Amino acid sequence: MQRLIFYGIIIAFVVLLFLLIDVVIYWTLRIFLPKVTAHLVNRVILCLMFLTAGIAFVVGHYITRYQIVVNEVQIVSPRVPEAFDGYRIAQISDLHLDSFGKEEGRTFIKKLADSLAATRPDVIVFTGDLVTLRSAEAIPFKQALAEISSIQRRDGKGLVPVYSILGNHDYADYVRGFDQQRRNTDIDSLILIQEEAGWHMLKNDCATLSRPLNDSVSQYIALIGVENIGEPPFSTYGDLDRAMAPVGGIHAADSLFSVLLTHNPTHWRKEVLPRTHIDLSLAGHTHATQLRIGSWSPAKWKYDEWMGLYDASHRSDAPTLPYPEYQEGNPQYLYVNTGIGCVGPRVRIGVPPEISVLVLRKE
């Protein structure tokens, strides 16, 4: 019922938008054309708009939302340990498993696992929103999710580890009638599903990843995972201080190359840049609103960072200037993955499902 209400609101909004456009176009044409001609031209323009929108929705539903793309970027920093030069982090986000029918979803996740394997990752990370409303949405896909944690390492020695955090939709906050006890039970069920699939959950916690430099010396980086830290109306459950405690607290990133998994990209400006030396933050959440035309998306209206790679030393609105919080000589990056699944209409227009591959490079 909630989904039907949401779709109804979306349809009503689109209809009202087209009515508004109709009025604006008509009266603009009346300035230059006689009434009858203005009506005719207006109808032709509206028909073309409806046809274009219809084609975009059909393509976005039946084609684009299954076309997985891989975006690989280099993360260059003098702080990358020598042993991690060339280390490959494959990121996925926002699966929203209720976007798929059962068989459709299992087939798609198998395709996703194959695509991930083809990127030759050293580690796979998931930055939240496995489901949309409740943990039950993930139950039909438990076995399929396990395929993602069954990918062989590049050297053939074991499996690629998968680390995961929770997103704002993973807390059952949007289910009416759930009290806190039922929410907690639902969260526990969702975590168990991921753990049974072989994923390692980071709930305000941290893992240390090691790599041998030579036969006698290994080097390390920190992989930090916070629970959701969002702007209103999205709930905040994350605690960065607690998450970094296992590696020495908030200032551990001063000396240890650190990668942060944080669902909402607004956390980067809110806390990461002002308080820490965390080198690379990975987020999702925005979906680029599932609509992008060229370099434009409605996501720009809400998020300063909504898609792709951001460098704290270069602001997107002024490429020659750093972010106000940028600390000279300390490279800090954010990558915003546009996700896999859908919230609301099962359509992705110009925003195909994304695997992002962050390749660490020592400067």
XYZ file of C-alpha atoms in Angstrom:
363
model
C 0.000 0.000 0.000
C 2.806 2.436 0.859
C 4.407 1.786 -2.533
C 1.097 2.421 -4.337
C 0.640 5.689 -2.448
C 4.191 6.721 -3.362
C 3.621 5.909 -7.030
C 0.346 7.825 -6.923
C 2.121 10.898 -5.575
C 4.789 10.643 -8.290
C 2.173 10.314 -11.052
C 0.173 13.244 -9.661
C 3.325 15.375 -9.524
C 4.226 14.537 -13.129
C 0.698 15.340 -14.343
C 0.708 18.683 -12.525
C 4.149 19.459 -13.932
C 2.995 18.813 -17.491
C -0.119 20.923 -16.936
C 2.074 23.769 -15.733
C 4.367 23.379 -18.733
C 1.296 23.339 -21.002
C 0.091 26.671 -19.624
C 3.523 28.295 -19.849
C 4.133 27.119 -23.441
C 0.665 28.159 -24.610
C 0.787 31.697 -23.271
C 4.343 32.125 -24.494
C 3.222 31.118 -27.993
C 0.262 33.507 -27.824
C 2.731 36.396 -27.654
C 3.900 35.571 -31.173
C 1.108 33.531 -32.807
C -2.651 33.727 -33.367
C -4.820 31.730 -30.959
C -5.572 28.802 -33.290
C -1.943 28.427 -34.380
C -0.737 28.696 -30.803
C -3.091 25.857 -29.782
C -1.854 23.656 -32.625
C 1.845 24.247 -31.977
C 1.290 23.770 -28.247
C -0.318 20.365 -28.793
C 2.510 19.253 -31.081
C 5.119 20.290 -28.514
C 3.262 18.520 -25.697
C 2.876 15.340 -27.767
C 6.606 15.320 -28.460
C 7.337 15.848 -24.748
C 5.027 12.989 -23.714
C 6.529 10.734 -26.391
C 10.083 11.540 -25.284
C 9.215 10.991 -21.609
C 7.457 7.716 -22.427
C 10.407 6.383 -24.418
C 12.801 7.446 -21.637
C 10.740 5.588 -19.026
C 10.469 2.440 -21.138
C 14.221 2.415 -21.837
C 14.977 3.260 -18.203
C 12.813 0.379 -16.951
C 13.607 -2.376 -19.418
C 17.189 -1.572 -20.467
C 19.160 0.993 -18.456
C 18.457 -0.449 -15.010
C 20.093 -3.739 -16.039
C 23.137 -2.257 -17.814
C 25.851 -2.464 -15.189
C 28.674 0.016 -15.745
C 32.138 -0.054 -14.186
C 33.762 3.274 -13.357
C 37.431 3.001 -12.404
C 39.273 5.927 -10.812
C 42.768 6.393 -9.430
C 43.195 7.554 -5.830
C 46.643 9.142 -5.761
C 48.236 9.998 -2.429
C 51.704 9.977 -0.870
C 50.041 8.355 2.155
C 49.243 5.109 0.319
C 51.518 2.404 1.768
C 53.925 0.986 -0.780
C 52.446 -2.491 -0.413
C 48.997 -1.104 -1.336
C 50.101 0.607 -4.535
C 47.635 -0.764 -7.110
C 45.186 -2.064 -4.469
C 41.688 -2.339 -5.985
C 38.550 -1.518 -3.959
C 35.292 -2.440 -5.724
C 32.282 -0.538 -4.379
C 28.576 -1.236 -4.824
C 25.719 0.513 -3.080
C 21.935 0.807 -2.704
C 20.826 -2.598 -3.953
C 17.211 -2.014 -2.808
C 16.366 -5.637 -3.426
C 12.630 -4.984 -3.627
C 13.411 -3.352 -6.995
C 13.500 -6.854 -8.488
C 11.231 -9.836 -8.770
C 12.607 -12.996 -7.187
C 13.944 -14.768 -10.297
C 14.780 -11.475 -11.981
C 16.757 -10.368 -8.919
C 18.671 -13.630 -8.558
C 19.698 -13.490 -12.215
C 20.724 -9.862 -11.906
C 22.778 -10.409 -8.741
C 24.580 -13.284 -10.479
C 25.370 -10.861 -13.301
C 26.520 -8.306 -10.716
C 28.809 -10.877 -9.072
C 30.321 -11.769 -12.450
C 30.884 -8.072 -13.206
C 32.528 -7.580 -9.815
C 34.812 -10.550 -10.394
C 35.849 -9.085 -13.753
C 37.157 -5.945 -11.990
C 39.802 -8.113 -10.200
C 39.154 -6.558 -6.774
C 41.244 -6.967 -3.649
C 38.255 -6.078 -1.473
C 34.553 -5.445 -2.123
C 32.566 -2.905 -0.114
C 28.826 -2.238 0.065
C 27.786 1.211 1.275
C 24.263 0.579 2.501
C 20.556 0.233 1.620
C 20.284 -3.475 0.932
C 16.503 -3.145 1.295
C 13.930 -0.367 1.137
C 11.524 -1.054 3.992
C 12.290 -4.264 5.889
C 14.659 -7.216 6.080
C 12.141 -9.666 4.581
C 12.838 -8.121 1.176
C 16.310 -9.704 1.257
C 15.271 -13.256 2.172
C 14.674 -14.499 -1.409
C 18.168 -13.343 -2.397
C 20.296 -14.855 0.394
C 21.935 -17.438 -1.836
C 22.473 -14.918 -4.647
C 24.159 -12.467 -2.251
C 26.551 -15.251 -1.219
C 27.861 -15.332 -4.798
C 29.359 -11.872 -4.256
C 31.421 -13.217 -1.359
C 32.496 -16.252 -3.416
C 34.747 -14.312 -5.799
C 38.329 -15.580 -5.980
C 41.279 -13.309 -5.189
C 43.496 -12.189 -8.037
C 46.303 -14.445 -6.831
C 43.922 -17.390 -6.465
C 44.617 -17.631 -2.727
C 41.224 -17.528 -1.092
C 38.164 -15.320 -1.543
C 37.803 -11.562 -1.859
C 36.449 -10.193 1.447
C 33.176 -8.252 1.387
C 32.498 -5.480 3.923
C 29.125 -3.820 4.413
C 27.437 -0.993 6.303
C 23.799 -0.079 6.866
C 22.019 2.720 5.003
C 19.034 4.808 6.040
C 16.563 2.294 4.539
C 18.076 -0.628 6.470
C 16.672 0.387 9.880
C 12.948 -0.241 9.167
C 12.352 3.430 10.023
C 9.847 3.786 7.176
C 7.548 0.948 8.287
C 4.451 2.303 9.985
C 3.461 0.477 13.134
C 6.952 -0.768 13.978
C 7.972 0.085 17.522
C 11.659 0.225 18.446
C 11.756 -3.405 19.535
C 10.420 -4.590 16.158
C 12.870 -2.290 14.389
C 15.766 -3.736 16.370
C 14.622 -7.263 15.535
C 14.369 -6.353 11.868
C 17.857 -4.795 11.869
C 19.275 -7.919 13.509
C 17.608 -10.068 10.829
C 19.088 -7.952 8.042
C 22.566 -8.143 9.568
C 22.222 -11.926 9.947
C 21.233 -12.281 6.280
C 24.385 -10.446 5.223
C 26.621 -12.358 7.604
C 25.188 -15.682 6.408
C 25.998 -14.535 2.872
C 29.627 -14.150 3.951
C 29.618 -10.360 4.241
C 31.431 -8.672 7.126
C 29.268 -6.026 8.793
C 30.889 -2.853 10.104
C 28.532 -1.243 12.602
C 30.508 1.725 13.882
C 33.526 -0.521 13.674
C 36.817 -0.845 11.851
C 38.809 -3.557 10.108
C 42.539 -3.528 9.456
C 43.582 -4.708 6.005
C 47.122 -6.005 5.583
C 49.362 -6.654 2.604
C 52.927 -8.001 2.579
C 55.634 -5.573 1.512
C 58.192 -8.374 1.453
C 58.744 -11.758 3.079
C 59.138 -10.255 6.558
C 57.184 -6.973 6.578
C 53.476 -6.262 6.132
C 51.750 -2.906 5.816
C 48.238 -1.896 6.816
C 45.325 0.395 6.000
C 42.155 0.972 8.018
C 38.680 0.226 6.653
C 36.178 2.129 8.793
C 32.423 1.606 8.666
C 29.914 3.954 10.272
C 26.196 3.457 10.538
C 24.023 5.988 8.758
C 24.814 9.641 9.438
C 22.327 11.695 7.480
C 20.676 15.061 7.229
C 16.996 15.449 8.262
C 14.665 13.673 7.690
C 17.149 10.783 7.540
C 18.092 9.271 10.893
C 21.550 9.326 12.408
C 22.928 6.174 13.994
C 26.603 6.577 13.208
C 29.439 7.318 15.595
C 32.765 7.989 13.891
C 34.731 8.153 17.153
C 33.476 4.718 18.153
C 34.114 3.332 14.660
C 37.751 4.429 14.747
C 38.419 3.339 18.322
C 39.844 -0.083 17.311
C 42.668 1.617 15.381
C 43.431 4.287 17.956
C 40.582 6.795 17.713
C 39.706 9.763 15.546
C 43.315 10.828 15.070
C 44.513 7.413 13.914
C 44.062 8.574 10.317
C 46.835 11.104 10.898
C 49.350 8.319 10.357
C 47.339 5.372 8.970
C 45.888 5.470 5.454
C 42.137 5.153 6.019
C 39.088 4.315 3.926
C 35.664 5.222 5.318
C 32.368 3.586 4.363
C 29.584 6.083 5.060
C 26.199 5.849 3.375
C 25.247 9.507 3.065
C 27.769 11.769 1.258
C 26.772 14.798 3.342
C 28.772 13.228 6.178
C 31.972 14.095 4.286
C 31.557 17.855 4.674
C 29.759 17.608 7.985
C 32.389 15.670 9.950
C 35.028 13.881 7.899
C 36.815 16.914 6.437
C 36.633 19.159 9.524
C 37.655 16.515 12.058
C 39.805 13.840 10.416
C 42.583 13.000 7.994
C 40.595 10.126 6.484
C 41.992 9.710 2.997
C 39.099 8.187 1.077
C 35.371 8.204 1.880
C 32.947 5.989 -0.045
C 29.223 6.793 -0.066
C 26.008 6.114 -1.973
C 22.454 7.195 -1.103
C 21.777 9.757 -3.846
C 21.091 7.391 -6.814
C 21.641 10.622 -8.796
C 17.829 10.652 -8.267
C 17.705 7.886 -10.949
C 17.611 10.662 -13.538
C 20.561 12.235 -15.357
C 20.670 14.107 -18.610
C 24.265 14.769 -19.596
C 25.960 16.262 -16.548
C 22.687 17.487 -15.029
C 20.541 15.739 -12.439
C 17.914 16.924 -9.938
C 20.325 15.538 -7.332
C 22.254 18.801 -7.739
C 19.417 20.618 -6.010
C 19.844 18.607 -2.814
C 23.427 17.354 -2.666
C 26.704 19.178 -3.136
C 28.358 15.822 -3.849
C 26.030 13.420 -5.650
C 27.998 11.366 -8.183
C 31.578 10.357 -8.893
C 34.890 11.487 -7.410
C 35.461 14.628 -5.337
C 38.831 15.967 -4.247
C 38.962 18.187 -1.154
C 41.668 20.284 -2.781
C 39.327 21.186 -5.673
C 35.752 22.349 -5.213
C 33.270 21.302 -7.883
C 31.838 24.835 -8.060
C 35.319 26.433 -8.216
C 37.937 23.952 -9.490
C 40.828 26.232 -8.582
C 39.776 26.506 -4.926
C 39.867 23.900 -2.147
C 36.962 23.058 0.133
C 36.968 25.371 3.174
C 37.848 22.422 5.422
C 40.748 21.238 3.280
C 44.050 20.862 5.112
C 47.030 21.675 2.896
C 49.106 18.664 1.922
C 46.545 16.110 3.117
C 44.743 14.568 0.095
C 41.164 13.630 0.949
C 38.731 12.122 -1.523
C 35.046 11.215 -1.660
C 33.479 8.856 -4.174
C 29.673 8.799 -4.466
C 28.388 5.616 -6.086
C 24.985 6.008 -7.799
C 23.789 2.594 -6.675
C 22.210 -0.485 -8.170
C 18.480 -0.624 -7.396
C 15.597 1.813 -7.333
C 13.454 3.624 -4.807
C 10.005 4.453 -6.115
C 9.522 3.815 -9.839
C 11.647 0.951 -11.131
C 13.378 3.115 -13.664
C 16.864 4.577 -14.165
C 17.104 7.269 -16.808
C 20.725 8.004 -17.665
C 21.882 6.392 -14.404
C 22.770 2.724 -14.972
C 23.683 0.461 -12.029
C 27.244 1.236 -10.994
C 30.298 -0.640 -9.826
C 33.005 1.822 -8.847
C 36.606 0.649 -8.636
C 38.964 2.786 -6.567
C 42.580 1.987 -7.365
C 45.050 3.186 -4.724
C 48.219 4.728 -6.142
C 51.252 5.907 -4.205
C 52.264 9.327 -5.450
